[in-house]
Tab-separated table of C-alpha atoms in Angstrom:
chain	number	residue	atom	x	y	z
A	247	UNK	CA	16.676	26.889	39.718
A	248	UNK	CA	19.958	27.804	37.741
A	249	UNK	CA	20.902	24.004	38.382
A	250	UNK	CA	17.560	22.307	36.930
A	251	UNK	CA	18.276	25.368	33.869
A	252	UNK	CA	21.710	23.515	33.363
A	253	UNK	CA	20.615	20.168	33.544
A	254	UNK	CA	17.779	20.460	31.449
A	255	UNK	CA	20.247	22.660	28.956
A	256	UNK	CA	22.558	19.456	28.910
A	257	UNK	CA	20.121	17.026	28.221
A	258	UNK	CA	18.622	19.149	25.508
A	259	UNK	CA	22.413	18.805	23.719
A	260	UNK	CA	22.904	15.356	25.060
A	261	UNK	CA	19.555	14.279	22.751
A	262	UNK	CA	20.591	16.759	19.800
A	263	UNK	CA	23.902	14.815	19.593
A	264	UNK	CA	21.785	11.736	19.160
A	265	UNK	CA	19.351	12.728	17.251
A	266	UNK	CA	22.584	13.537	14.558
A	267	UNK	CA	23.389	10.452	14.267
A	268	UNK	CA	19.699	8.527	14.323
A	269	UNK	CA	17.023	10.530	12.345
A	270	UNK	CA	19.291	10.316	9.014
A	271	UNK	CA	18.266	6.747	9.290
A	272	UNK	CA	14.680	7.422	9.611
A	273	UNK	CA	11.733	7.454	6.686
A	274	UNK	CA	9.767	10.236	6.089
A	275	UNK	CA	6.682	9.111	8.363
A	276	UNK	CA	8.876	8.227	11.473
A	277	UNK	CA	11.371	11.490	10.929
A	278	UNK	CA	8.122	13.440	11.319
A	279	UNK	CA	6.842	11.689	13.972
A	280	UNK	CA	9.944	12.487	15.791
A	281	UNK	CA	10.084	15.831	14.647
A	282	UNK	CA	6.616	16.127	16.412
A	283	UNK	CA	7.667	15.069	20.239
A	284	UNK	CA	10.273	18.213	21.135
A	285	UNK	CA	12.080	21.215	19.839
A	286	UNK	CA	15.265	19.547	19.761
A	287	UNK	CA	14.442	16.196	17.731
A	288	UNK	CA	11.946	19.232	15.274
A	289	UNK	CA	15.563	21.228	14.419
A	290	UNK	CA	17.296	18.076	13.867
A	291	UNK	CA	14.560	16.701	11.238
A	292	UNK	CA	14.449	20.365	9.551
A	293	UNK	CA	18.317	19.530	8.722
A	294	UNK	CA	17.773	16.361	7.834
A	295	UNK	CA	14.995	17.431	5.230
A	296	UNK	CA	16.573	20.329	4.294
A	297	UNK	CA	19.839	17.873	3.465
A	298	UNK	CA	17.926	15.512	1.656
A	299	UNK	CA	16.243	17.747	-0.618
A	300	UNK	CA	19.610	19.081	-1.650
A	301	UNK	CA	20.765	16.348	-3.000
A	302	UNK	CA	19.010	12.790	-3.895
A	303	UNK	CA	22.498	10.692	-4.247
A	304	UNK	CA	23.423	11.422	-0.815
A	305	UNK	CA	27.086	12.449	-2.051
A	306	UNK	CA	27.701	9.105	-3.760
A	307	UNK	CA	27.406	10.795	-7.188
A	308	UNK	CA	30.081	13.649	-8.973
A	309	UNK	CA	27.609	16.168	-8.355
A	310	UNK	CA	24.704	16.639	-6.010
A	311	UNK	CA	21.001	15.657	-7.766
A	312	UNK	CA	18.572	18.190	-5.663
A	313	UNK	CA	14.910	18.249	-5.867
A	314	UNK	CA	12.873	20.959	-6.908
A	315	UNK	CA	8.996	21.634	-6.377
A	316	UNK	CA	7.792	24.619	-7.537
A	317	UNK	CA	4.104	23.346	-7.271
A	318	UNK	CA	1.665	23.525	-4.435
A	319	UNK	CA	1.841	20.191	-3.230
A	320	UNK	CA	3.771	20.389	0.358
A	321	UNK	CA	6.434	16.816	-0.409
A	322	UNK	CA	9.527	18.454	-0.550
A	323	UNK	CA	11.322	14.852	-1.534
A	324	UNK	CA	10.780	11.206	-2.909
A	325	UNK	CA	12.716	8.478	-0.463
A	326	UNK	CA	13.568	5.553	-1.914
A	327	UNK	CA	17.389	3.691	-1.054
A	328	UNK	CA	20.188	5.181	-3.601
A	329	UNK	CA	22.086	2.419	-4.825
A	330	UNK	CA	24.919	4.200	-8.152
A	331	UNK	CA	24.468	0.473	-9.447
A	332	UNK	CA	22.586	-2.428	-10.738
A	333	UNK	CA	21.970	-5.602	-7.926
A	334	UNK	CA	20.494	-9.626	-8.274
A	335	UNK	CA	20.088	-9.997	-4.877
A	336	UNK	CA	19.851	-7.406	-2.460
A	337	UNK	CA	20.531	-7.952	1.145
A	338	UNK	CA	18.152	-6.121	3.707
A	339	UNK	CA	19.599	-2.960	4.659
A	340	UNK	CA	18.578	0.741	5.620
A	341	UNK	CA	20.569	3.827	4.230
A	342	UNK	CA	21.920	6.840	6.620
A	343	UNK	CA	20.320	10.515	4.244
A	344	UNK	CA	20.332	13.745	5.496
A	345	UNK	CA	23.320	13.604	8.434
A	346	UNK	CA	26.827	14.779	8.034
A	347	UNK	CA	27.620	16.103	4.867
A	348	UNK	CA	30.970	15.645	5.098
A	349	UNK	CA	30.405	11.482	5.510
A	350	UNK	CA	28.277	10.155	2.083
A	351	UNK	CA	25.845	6.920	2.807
A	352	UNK	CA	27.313	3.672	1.767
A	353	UNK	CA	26.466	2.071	-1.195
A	354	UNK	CA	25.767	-1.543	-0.541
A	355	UNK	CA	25.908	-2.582	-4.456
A	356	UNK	CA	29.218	-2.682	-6.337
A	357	UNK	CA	29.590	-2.390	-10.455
A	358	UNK	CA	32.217	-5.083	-10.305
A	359	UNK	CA	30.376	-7.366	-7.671
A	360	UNK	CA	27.518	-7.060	-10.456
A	361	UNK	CA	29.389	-7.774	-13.308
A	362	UNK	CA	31.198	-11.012	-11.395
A	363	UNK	CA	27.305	-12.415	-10.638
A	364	UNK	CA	26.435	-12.838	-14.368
A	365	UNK	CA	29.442	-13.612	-15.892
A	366	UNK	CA	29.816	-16.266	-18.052
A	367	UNK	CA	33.126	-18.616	-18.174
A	368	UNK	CA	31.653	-19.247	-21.825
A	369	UNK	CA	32.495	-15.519	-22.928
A	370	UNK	CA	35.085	-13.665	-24.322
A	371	UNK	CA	37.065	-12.981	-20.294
A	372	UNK	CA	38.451	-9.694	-21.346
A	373	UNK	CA	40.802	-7.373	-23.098
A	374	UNK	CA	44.991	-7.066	-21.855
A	375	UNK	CA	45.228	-3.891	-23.930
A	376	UNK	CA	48.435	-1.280	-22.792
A	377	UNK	CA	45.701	1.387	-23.887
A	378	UNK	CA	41.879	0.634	-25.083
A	379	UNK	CA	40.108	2.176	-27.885
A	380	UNK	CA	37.059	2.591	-28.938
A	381	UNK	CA	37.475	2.967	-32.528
A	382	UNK	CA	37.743	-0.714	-32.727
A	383	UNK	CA	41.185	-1.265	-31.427
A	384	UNK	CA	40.307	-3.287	-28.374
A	385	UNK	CA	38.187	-6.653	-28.540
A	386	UNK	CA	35.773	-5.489	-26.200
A	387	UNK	CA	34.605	-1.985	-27.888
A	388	UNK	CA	31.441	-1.898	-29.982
A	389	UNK	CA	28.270	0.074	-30.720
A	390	UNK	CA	25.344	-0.078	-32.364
A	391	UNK	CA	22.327	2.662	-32.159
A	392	UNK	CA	19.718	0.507	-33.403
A	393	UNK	CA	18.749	1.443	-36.540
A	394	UNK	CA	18.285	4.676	-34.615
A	395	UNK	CA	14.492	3.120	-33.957
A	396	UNK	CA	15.236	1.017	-31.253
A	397	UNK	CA	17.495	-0.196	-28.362
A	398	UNK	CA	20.698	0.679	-29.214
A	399	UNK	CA	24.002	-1.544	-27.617
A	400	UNK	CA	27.309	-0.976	-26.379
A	401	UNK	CA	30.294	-3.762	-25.292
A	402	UNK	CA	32.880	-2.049	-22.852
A	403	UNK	CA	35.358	-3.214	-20.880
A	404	UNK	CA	35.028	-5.725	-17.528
A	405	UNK	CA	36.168	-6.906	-14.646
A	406	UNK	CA	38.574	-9.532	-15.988
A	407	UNK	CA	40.180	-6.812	-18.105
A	408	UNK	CA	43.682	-5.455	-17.880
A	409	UNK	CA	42.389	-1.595	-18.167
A	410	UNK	CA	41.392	0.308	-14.963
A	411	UNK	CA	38.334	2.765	-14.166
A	412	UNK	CA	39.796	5.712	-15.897
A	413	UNK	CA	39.751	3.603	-19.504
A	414	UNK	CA	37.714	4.916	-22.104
A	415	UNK	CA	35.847	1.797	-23.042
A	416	UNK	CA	34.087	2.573	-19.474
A	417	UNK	CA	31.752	5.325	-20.175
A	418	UNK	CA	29.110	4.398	-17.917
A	419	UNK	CA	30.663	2.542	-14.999
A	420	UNK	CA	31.787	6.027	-13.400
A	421	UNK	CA	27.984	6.801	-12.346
A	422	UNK	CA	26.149	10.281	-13.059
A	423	UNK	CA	28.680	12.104	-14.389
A	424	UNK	CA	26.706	15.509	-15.421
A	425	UNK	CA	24.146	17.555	-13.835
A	426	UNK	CA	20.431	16.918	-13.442
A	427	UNK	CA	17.982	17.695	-10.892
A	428	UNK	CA	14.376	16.817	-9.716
A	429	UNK	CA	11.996	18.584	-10.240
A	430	UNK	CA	7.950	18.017	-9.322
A	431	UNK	CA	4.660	18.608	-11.720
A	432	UNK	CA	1.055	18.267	-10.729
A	433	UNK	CA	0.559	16.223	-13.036
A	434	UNK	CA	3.315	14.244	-13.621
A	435	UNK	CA	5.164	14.108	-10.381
A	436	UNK	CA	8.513	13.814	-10.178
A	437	UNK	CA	10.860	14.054	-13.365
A	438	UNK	CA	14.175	14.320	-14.135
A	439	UNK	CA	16.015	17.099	-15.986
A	440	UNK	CA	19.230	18.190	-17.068
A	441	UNK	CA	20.854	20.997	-14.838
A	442	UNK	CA	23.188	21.738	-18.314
A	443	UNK	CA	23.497	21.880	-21.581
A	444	UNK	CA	23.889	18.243	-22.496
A	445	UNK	CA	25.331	16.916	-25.921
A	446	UNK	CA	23.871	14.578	-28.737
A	447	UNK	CA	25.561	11.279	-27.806
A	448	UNK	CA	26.513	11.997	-24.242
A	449	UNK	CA	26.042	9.383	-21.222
A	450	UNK	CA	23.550	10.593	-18.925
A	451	UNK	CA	22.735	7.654	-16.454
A	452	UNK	CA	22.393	4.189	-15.787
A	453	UNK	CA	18.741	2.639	-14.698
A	454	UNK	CA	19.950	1.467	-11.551
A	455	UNK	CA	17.740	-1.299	-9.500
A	456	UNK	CA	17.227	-5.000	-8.982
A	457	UNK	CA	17.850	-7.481	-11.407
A	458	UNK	CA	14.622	-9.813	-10.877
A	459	UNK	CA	13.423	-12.847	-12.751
A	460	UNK	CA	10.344	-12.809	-15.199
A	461	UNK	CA	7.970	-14.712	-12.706
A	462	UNK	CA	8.969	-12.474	-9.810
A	463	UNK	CA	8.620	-9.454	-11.868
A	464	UNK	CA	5.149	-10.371	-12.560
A	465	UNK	CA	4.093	-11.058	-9.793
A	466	UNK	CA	5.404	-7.526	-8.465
A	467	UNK	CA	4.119	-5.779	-11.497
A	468	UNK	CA	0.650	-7.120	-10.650
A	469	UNK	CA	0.842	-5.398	-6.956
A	470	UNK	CA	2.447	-2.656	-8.323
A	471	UNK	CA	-0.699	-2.076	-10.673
A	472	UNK	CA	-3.061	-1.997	-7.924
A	473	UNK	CA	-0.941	0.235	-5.585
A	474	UNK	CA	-0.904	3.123	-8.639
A	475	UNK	CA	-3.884	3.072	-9.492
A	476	UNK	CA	-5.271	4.275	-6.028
A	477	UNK	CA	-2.062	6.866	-6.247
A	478	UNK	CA	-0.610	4.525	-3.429
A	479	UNK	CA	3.245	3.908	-4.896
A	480	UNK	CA	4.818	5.499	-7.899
A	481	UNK	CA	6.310	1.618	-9.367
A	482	UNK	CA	9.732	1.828	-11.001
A	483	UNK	CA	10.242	-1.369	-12.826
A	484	UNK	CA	11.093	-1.800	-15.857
A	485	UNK	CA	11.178	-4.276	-18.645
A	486	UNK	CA	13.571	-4.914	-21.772
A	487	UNK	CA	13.415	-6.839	-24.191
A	488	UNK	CA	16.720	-7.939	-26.767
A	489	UNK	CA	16.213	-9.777	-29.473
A	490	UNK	CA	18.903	-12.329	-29.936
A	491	UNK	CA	21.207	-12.844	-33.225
A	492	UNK	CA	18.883	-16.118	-34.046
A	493	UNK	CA	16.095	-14.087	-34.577
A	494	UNK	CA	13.884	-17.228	-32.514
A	495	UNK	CA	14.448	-15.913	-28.945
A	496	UNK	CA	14.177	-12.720	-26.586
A	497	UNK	CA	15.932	-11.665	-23.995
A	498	UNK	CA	13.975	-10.481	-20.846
A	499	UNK	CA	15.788	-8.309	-18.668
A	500	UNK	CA	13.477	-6.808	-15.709
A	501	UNK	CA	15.043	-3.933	-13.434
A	502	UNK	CA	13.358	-2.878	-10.339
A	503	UNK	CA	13.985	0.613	-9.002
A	504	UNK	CA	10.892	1.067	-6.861
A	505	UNK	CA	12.553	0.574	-3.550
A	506	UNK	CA	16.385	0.652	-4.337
A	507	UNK	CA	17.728	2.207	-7.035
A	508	UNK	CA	19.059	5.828	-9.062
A	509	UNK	CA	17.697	8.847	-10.033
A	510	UNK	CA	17.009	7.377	-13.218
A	511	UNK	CA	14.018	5.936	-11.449
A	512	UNK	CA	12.151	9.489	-11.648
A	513	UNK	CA	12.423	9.525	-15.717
A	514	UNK	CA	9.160	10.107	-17.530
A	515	UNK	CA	7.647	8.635	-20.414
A	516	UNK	CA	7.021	11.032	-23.568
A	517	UNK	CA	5.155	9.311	-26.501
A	518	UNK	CA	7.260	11.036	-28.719
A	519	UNK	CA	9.842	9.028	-27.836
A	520	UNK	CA	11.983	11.424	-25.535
A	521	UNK	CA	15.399	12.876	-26.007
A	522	UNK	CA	16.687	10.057	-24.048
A	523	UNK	CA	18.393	7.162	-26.127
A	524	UNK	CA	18.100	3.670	-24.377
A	525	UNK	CA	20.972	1.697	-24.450
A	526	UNK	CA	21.823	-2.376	-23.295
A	527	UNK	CA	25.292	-2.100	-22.119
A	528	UNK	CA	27.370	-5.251	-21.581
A	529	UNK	CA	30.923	-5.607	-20.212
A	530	UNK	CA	33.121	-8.236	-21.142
A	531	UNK	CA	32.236	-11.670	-20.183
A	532	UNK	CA	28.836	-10.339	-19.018
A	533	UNK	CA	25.562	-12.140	-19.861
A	534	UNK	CA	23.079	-9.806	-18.570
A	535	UNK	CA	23.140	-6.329	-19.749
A	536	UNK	CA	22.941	-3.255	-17.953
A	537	UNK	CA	20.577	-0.805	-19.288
A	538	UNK	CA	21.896	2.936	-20.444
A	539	UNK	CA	21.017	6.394	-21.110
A	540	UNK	CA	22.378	8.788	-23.757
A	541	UNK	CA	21.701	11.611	-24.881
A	542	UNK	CA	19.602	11.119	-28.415
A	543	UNK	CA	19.898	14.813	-29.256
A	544	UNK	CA	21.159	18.310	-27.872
A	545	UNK	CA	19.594	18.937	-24.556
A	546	UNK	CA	19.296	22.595	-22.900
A	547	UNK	CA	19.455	23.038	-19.098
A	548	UNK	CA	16.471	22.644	-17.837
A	549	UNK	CA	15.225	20.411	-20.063
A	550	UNK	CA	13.479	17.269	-18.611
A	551	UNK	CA	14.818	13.807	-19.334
A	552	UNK	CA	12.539	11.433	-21.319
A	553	UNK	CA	12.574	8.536	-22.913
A	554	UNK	CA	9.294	5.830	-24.482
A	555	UNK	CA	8.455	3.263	-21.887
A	556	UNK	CA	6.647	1.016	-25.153
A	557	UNK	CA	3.840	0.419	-26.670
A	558	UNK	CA	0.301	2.423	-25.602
A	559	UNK	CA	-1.408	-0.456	-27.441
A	560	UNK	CA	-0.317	-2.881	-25.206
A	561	UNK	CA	-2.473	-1.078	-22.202
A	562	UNK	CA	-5.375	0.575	-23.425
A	563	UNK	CA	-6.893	1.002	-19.849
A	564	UNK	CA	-4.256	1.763	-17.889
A	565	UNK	CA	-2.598	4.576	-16.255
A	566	UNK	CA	-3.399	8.422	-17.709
A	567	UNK	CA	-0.390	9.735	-19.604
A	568	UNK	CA	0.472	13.807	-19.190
A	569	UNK	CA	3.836	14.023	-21.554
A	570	UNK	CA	1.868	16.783	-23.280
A	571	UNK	CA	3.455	16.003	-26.674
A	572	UNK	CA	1.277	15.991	-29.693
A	573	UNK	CA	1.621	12.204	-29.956
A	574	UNK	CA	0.591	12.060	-26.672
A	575	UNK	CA	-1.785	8.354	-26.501
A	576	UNK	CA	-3.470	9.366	-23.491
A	577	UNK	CA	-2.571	6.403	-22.102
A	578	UNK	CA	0.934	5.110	-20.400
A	579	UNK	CA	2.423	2.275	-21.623
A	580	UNK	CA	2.819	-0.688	-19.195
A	581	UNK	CA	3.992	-4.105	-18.932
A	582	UNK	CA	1.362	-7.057	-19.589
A	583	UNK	CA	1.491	-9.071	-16.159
């Protein structure tokens, strides 16, 4: 009897040890499942949870993003894949959240690997400054705020430039670099807010997610309709215009956070326009621009994180909006397909 006790003691840790290193790799669904078949795989999938919920970026960010739901509704988390950085073509992969602390997931999508993919030989290559500035000293500096209306623009520093990380033309290419959370609404679902006081002006995050073309954002957008509208998927894709110099074209630029992406994802639309100002970032020699958040005003702690998605007009029957601002349309704005 004491032998079968030991046995059945070491093959108890033997499956705990496992479990460690497996169930981080596991969805929601199938960690539950799991969690479901013994005692052992259930105290595993409690950690797991409990580590995911503290912190979305799973440790690839400055500071841990944690979710929050103070409402009735028993999700403790959103999954998605965390990638710090934009993508064009993402290879199929799966994403470790929730094991060791002390070991952050890997993040399969590079800034610079980014930057390379839609750089242009037909571009300025980049700066070979001893010491960049921003007040106009270095080639590759420049902002505008739009008219303070609409999508403002910054040029920093790239790959092909002399400067390092640590240069101050390269605000945004250090990834979240203040505090926000998660936190859940009835209504709303999931939103984003600061965790600090955050300045007028200050970065706040990049809208991480896959660079797609116009056709194949389309076509997803169309899906993605039908999905929300039976509260199926929560879609995450969003679409930018730029209008060029000429004045006779438009830039499309259509980033797709829905599987893969930041917590910038979880941002909600206010028909005010927010306290979020959107900007197109692009690094030397880049083509494509990456697309930015700043602060538009002084933000307290607590405070969630908005910014307009467009026009209400554009979408009279579609989704119900809940920003609660006076403005509020009723209605969310959303892409024509």
């Amino acid at each position: 009897m004491s032998k079968l006790t030991k046995q059945t003691t070491g093959e108890a840790e033997s499956l705990e040890q496992w479990a460690i290193l497996v169930l981080p790799w596991l969805p929601p669904s199938a960690l539950s499942a799991a969690a479901s078949t013994c005692r052992s795989l259930s105290r595993v999938a409690a950690t797991v949870n409990s580590r995911r919920v503290a912190d979305a970026a799973r440790g690839l960010e400055i500071y841990p993003i944690p979710f929050h739901n103070p409402t009735s509704d028993p999700t403790p988390y959103s999954y998605f894949l965390y990638s710090r950085f934009p993508f064009s073509s993402p290879p199929p992969f799966c994403q470790s959240w929730g094991g060791n602390l002390s070991r952050p997931a890997t993040n399969p999508f590079s800034l610079a690997n980014f930057i390379s993919s839609v750089t242009t030989v037909s571009f300025f290559s980049g700066c070979d400054c001893v010491g960049c500035s921003i007040d106009g000293g270095c080639p590759c500096s420049g902002f505008d705020d739009g008219g303070g209306i609409g999508v403002g623009s910054l040029r920093e520093c790239g790959v092909h430039c002399s400067c390092g990380l640590e240069c101050v033309n390269r605000t945004t290419q250090r990834g979240i670099g203040v505090r926000v959370k998660i936190v859940r609404d009835l209504k709303k679902g999931w939103g984003l807010h600061a965790d600090q006081v955050l300045n007028k002006g200050e970065f706040i995050c990049e809208y991480a997610g896959e660079f797609v073309t116009t056709e194949e954002a389309r076509r997803r957008l169309q899906t993605y309709d039908e999905l929300a509208s039976t509260n199926k998927l929560s879609p995450a894709l969003l679409v930018v215009r730029e209008h060029l110099p000429s004045g006779k074209a438009c830039l499309r630029v259509n980033i797709d956070a829905t599987k893969i992406g930041n917590v910038a994802r979880f941002i909600n639309h206010s028909c005010d326009g927010g306290n979020l100002m959107v900007v197109l970032v692009r690094n030397s020699g880049s083509f494509l621009p990456r697309l930015c958040f700043f602060a538009a005003l002084d933000i307290s702690e607590g405070e969630e994180l908005t910014f307009s998605y467009g026009d209400t007009h554009l979408r009279p029957n579609g989704l119900p909006c809940f920003c609660g601002k006076e403005a509020c349309m009723g209605v969310l704005p959303s892409e024509e397909t």
